C-alpha cells in the first residue's frame, strides 16, 4: 500500500495491511459488492485481469468515493494466487462529471421537448445525419426510423425549397460555415 492508497481509503500506514476480504466487506459499497465479488471470482478462476469500478466508504470520515481497479493476481505454483498486482485510481471526479453531464443532458432534453424543438447532427466523415428523438417526434417519424441520409432529410423539405437548401448546405460544407 502506498501513501496515496492509504489516503484513498482513509487509512494510515499504522493500520494493519488490508486483506481482499476486508476490502470487499468493509470498504466496497453494499450495492457494488456483488459485481466486485463476481469480477474477483472470474479473475481468480481464469487468470484474466481484474477490472472494476466501485464505490468505497473511507475508513476515517465515511466519505463515499469511486474507485477504479485494474490488476492481475500473481500466480502461485502450489495454491491460490497470493497477491494482486495493479493500480487503483480515485475516479470520484470522473463519476461526478458524468453525473453532471447526464443532468445537463436531461435538462436540455426537457427544454427541447417543452419548446417543441429538436436537433440533428450531420457526420461529414460518413455523410450520415442523426436526428434527436424530439426532432423525430416533431416530424412524426417513429424513433430510429429516420433514414440517416440527405435523401431522407429532403423527403421532409417542400419540393420548391429543396434546390435552395441543397445549395446552401453544399456551400456551408465547402466553406465550413453555418447554414
Short mmCIF file of C-alpha atoms in Angstrom, two decimals:
data_model
loop_
_atom_site.label_atom_id
_atom_site.label_comp_id
_atom_site.label_asym_id
_atom_site.label_seq_id
_atom_site.Cartn_x
_atom_site.Cartn_y
_atom_site.Cartn_z
CA UNK A 1 0.00 0.00 0.00
CA UNK A 2 1.26 3.44 -0.92
CA UNK A 3 0.58 6.68 0.93
CA UNK A 4 -1.84 7.63 -1.84
CA UNK A 5 -3.73 4.35 -1.37
CA UNK A 6 -3.90 4.94 2.38
CA UNK A 7 -5.40 8.37 1.69
CA UNK A 8 -7.94 6.94 -0.81
CA UNK A 9 -9.20 4.52 1.82
CA UNK A 10 -8.94 6.98 4.71
CA UNK A 11 -6.34 4.76 6.38
CA UNK A 12 -2.92 5.41 7.88
CA UNK A 13 0.36 3.49 7.47
CA UNK A 14 -0.02 2.28 11.08
CA UNK A 15 -3.21 0.39 10.13
CA UNK A 16 -2.75 -3.36 9.52
CA UNK A 17 -2.46 -4.49 5.88
CA UNK A 18 -5.76 -4.61 4.04
CA UNK A 19 -6.88 -8.10 3.00
CA UNK A 20 -9.00 -8.74 -0.06
CA UNK A 21 -11.89 -9.96 2.10
CA UNK A 22 -11.64 -6.88 4.32
CA UNK A 23 -11.55 -4.64 1.26
CA UNK A 24 -14.79 -6.17 -0.06
CA UNK A 25 -16.68 -6.42 3.24
CA UNK A 26 -15.54 -3.21 4.97
CA UNK A 27 -14.92 -0.78 2.14
CA UNK A 28 -16.89 -1.69 -1.02
CA UNK A 29 -20.36 -0.14 -1.07
CA UNK A 30 -23.03 -2.82 -0.41
CA UNK A 31 -24.73 -2.17 -3.77
CA UNK A 32 -21.42 -2.72 -5.59
CA UNK A 33 -20.30 -5.83 -3.68
CA UNK A 34 -21.98 -8.45 -5.90
CA UNK A 35 -20.32 -7.05 -9.03
CA UNK A 36 -16.90 -6.73 -7.37
CA UNK A 37 -17.16 -10.24 -5.89
CA UNK A 38 -18.10 -11.67 -9.31
CA UNK A 39 -15.20 -9.88 -11.01
CA UNK A 40 -12.83 -11.16 -8.34
CA UNK A 41 -14.17 -14.71 -8.72
CA UNK A 42 -13.71 -14.62 -12.50
CA UNK A 43 -10.22 -13.13 -12.26
CA UNK A 44 -9.10 -15.63 -9.64
CA UNK A 45 -10.64 -18.56 -11.53
CA UNK A 46 -9.42 -17.72 -15.00
CA UNK A 47 -6.32 -15.60 -14.52
CA UNK A 48 -7.94 -12.82 -16.54
CA UNK A 49 -7.06 -9.27 -15.48
CA UNK A 50 -9.32 -7.71 -12.88
CA UNK A 51 -11.12 -4.52 -13.86
CA UNK A 52 -13.76 -2.96 -11.65
CA UNK A 53 -15.35 0.36 -10.86
CA UNK A 54 -16.99 0.61 -7.45
CA UNK A 55 -17.84 2.92 -4.61
CA UNK A 56 -15.96 2.65 -1.34
CA UNK A 57 -16.55 4.16 2.10
CA UNK A 58 -13.44 5.76 3.55
CA UNK A 59 -12.41 4.48 6.98
CA UNK A 60 -11.64 7.83 8.63
CA UNK A 61 -14.57 10.00 7.53
CA UNK A 62 -17.12 7.64 5.93
CA UNK A 63 -16.96 9.63 2.68
CA UNK A 64 -18.11 7.73 -0.41
CA UNK A 65 -15.53 7.67 -3.22
CA UNK A 66 -15.46 5.97 -6.62
CA UNK A 67 -12.53 3.62 -7.15
CA UNK A 68 -11.26 2.18 -10.42
CA UNK A 69 -9.33 -1.08 -10.04
CA UNK A 70 -7.10 -2.71 -12.64
CA UNK A 71 -4.83 -5.59 -11.78
CA UNK A 72 -3.74 -9.18 -12.12
CA UNK A 73 -3.46 -11.86 -9.49
CA UNK A 74 0.09 -13.11 -9.21
CA UNK A 75 0.05 -16.89 -9.76
CA UNK A 76 1.39 -19.20 -7.08
CA UNK A 77 2.53 -22.70 -8.12
CA UNK A 78 1.16 -24.56 -5.10
CA UNK A 79 -2.02 -22.70 -4.23
CA UNK A 80 -4.32 -19.82 -4.96
CA UNK A 81 -2.69 -16.54 -6.02
CA UNK A 82 -1.08 -14.79 -3.07
CA UNK A 83 -1.38 -11.17 -4.13
CA UNK A 84 -3.00 -8.77 -6.55
CA UNK A 85 -0.68 -6.51 -8.51
CA UNK A 86 -2.28 -3.49 -10.09
CA UNK A 87 -3.36 0.09 -9.81
CA UNK A 88 -6.11 1.93 -8.01
CA UNK A 89 -7.44 5.25 -9.21
CA UNK A 90 -9.79 7.60 -7.44
CA UNK A 91 -12.49 8.01 -10.09
CA UNK A 92 -14.78 10.22 -7.99
CA UNK A 93 -14.24 13.38 -10.04
CA UNK A 94 -14.88 11.49 -13.28
CA UNK A 95 -18.12 9.99 -11.94
CA UNK A 96 -19.28 13.40 -10.67
CA UNK A 97 -18.62 14.94 -14.10
CA UNK A 98 -20.54 12.08 -15.77
CA UNK A 99 -23.50 12.65 -13.44
CA UNK A 100 -23.43 16.41 -14.04
CA UNK A 101 -23.36 15.79 -17.80
CA UNK A 102 -26.33 13.39 -17.53
CA UNK A 103 -28.23 16.01 -15.52
CA UNK A 104 -27.48 18.73 -18.10
CA UNK A 105 -28.49 16.46 -20.95
CA UNK A 106 -31.77 15.64 -19.21
CA UNK A 107 -32.43 19.35 -18.62
CA UNK A 108 -31.71 20.07 -22.29
CA UNK A 109 -33.95 17.18 -23.36
CA UNK A 110 -36.82 18.52 -21.24
CA UNK A 111 -36.29 22.07 -22.56
CA UNK A 112 -36.23 20.81 -26.15
CA UNK A 113 -39.39 18.80 -25.63
CA UNK A 114 -41.16 21.68 -23.85
CA UNK A 115 -40.10 24.14 -26.54
CA UNK A 116 -41.07 21.68 -29.29
CA UNK A 117 -37.56 21.73 -30.73
CA UNK A 118 -35.28 19.02 -31.99
CA UNK A 119 -31.66 18.67 -33.00
CA UNK A 120 -29.72 16.97 -35.75
CA UNK A 121 -26.07 16.24 -36.43
CA UNK A 122 -24.52 15.71 -39.83
CA UNK A 123 -21.43 13.50 -39.72
CA UNK A 124 -19.28 14.61 -42.62
CA UNK A 125 -16.90 11.66 -42.22
CA UNK A 126 -19.53 9.17 -43.43
CA UNK A 127 -22.17 11.63 -44.71
CA UNK A 128 -24.87 10.47 -42.31
CA UNK A 129 -27.42 12.57 -40.48
CA UNK A 130 -28.60 11.81 -36.95
CA UNK A 131 -31.89 13.14 -35.57
CA UNK A 132 -32.80 13.54 -31.90
CA UNK A 133 -35.90 11.81 -30.56
CA UNK A 134 -37.52 15.21 -30.21
CA UNK A 135 -36.99 16.02 -33.90
CA UNK A 136 -38.35 12.61 -34.89
CA UNK A 137 -41.45 13.28 -32.77
CA UNK A 138 -41.89 16.76 -34.28
CA UNK A 139 -41.97 15.43 -37.83
CA UNK A 140 -43.89 12.27 -36.90
CA UNK A 141 -41.16 9.70 -37.52
CA UNK A 142 -41.04 6.64 -35.23
CA UNK A 143 -37.85 6.56 -33.15
CA UNK A 144 -34.97 5.21 -35.21
CA UNK A 145 -36.92 5.24 -38.47
CA UNK A 146 -35.24 8.31 -39.99
CA UNK A 147 -33.05 7.12 -42.87
CA UNK A 148 -29.89 8.98 -41.76
CA UNK A 149 -29.18 10.23 -45.29
CA UNK A 150 -29.50 13.54 -47.08
CA UNK A 151 -32.14 12.00 -49.34
CA UNK A 152 -34.14 11.01 -46.24
CA UNK A 153 -33.89 14.57 -44.97
CA UNK A 154 -35.09 16.05 -48.26
CA UNK A 155 -38.24 13.92 -48.08
CA UNK A 156 -39.33 16.33 -45.33
CA UNK A 157 -38.47 19.50 -47.31
CA UNK A 158 -41.05 21.09 -49.56
CA UNK A 159 -40.13 20.35 -53.21
CA UNK A 160 -39.91 24.06 -54.07
CA UNK A 161 -37.31 24.61 -51.29
CA UNK A 162 -35.04 21.62 -52.00
CA UNK A 163 -32.72 23.27 -54.55
CA UNK A 164 -32.10 26.36 -52.39
CA UNK A 165 -31.48 24.33 -49.24
CA UNK A 166 -29.26 21.86 -51.07
CA UNK A 167 -27.12 24.71 -52.47
CA UNK A 168 -26.81 26.32 -49.02
CA UNK A 169 -25.79 23.02 -47.45
CA UNK A 170 -23.14 22.37 -50.13
CA UNK A 171 -21.76 25.90 -49.77
CA UNK A 172 -21.66 25.67 -45.96
CA UNK A 173 -19.82 22.35 -46.12
CA UNK A 174 -17.28 23.54 -48.68
CA UNK A 175 -16.73 26.90 -46.94
CA UNK A 176 -17.03 25.46 -43.41
CA UNK A 177 -19.72 27.92 -42.38
CA UNK A 178 -23.12 27.69 -40.75
CA UNK A 179 -26.31 27.36 -42.77
#
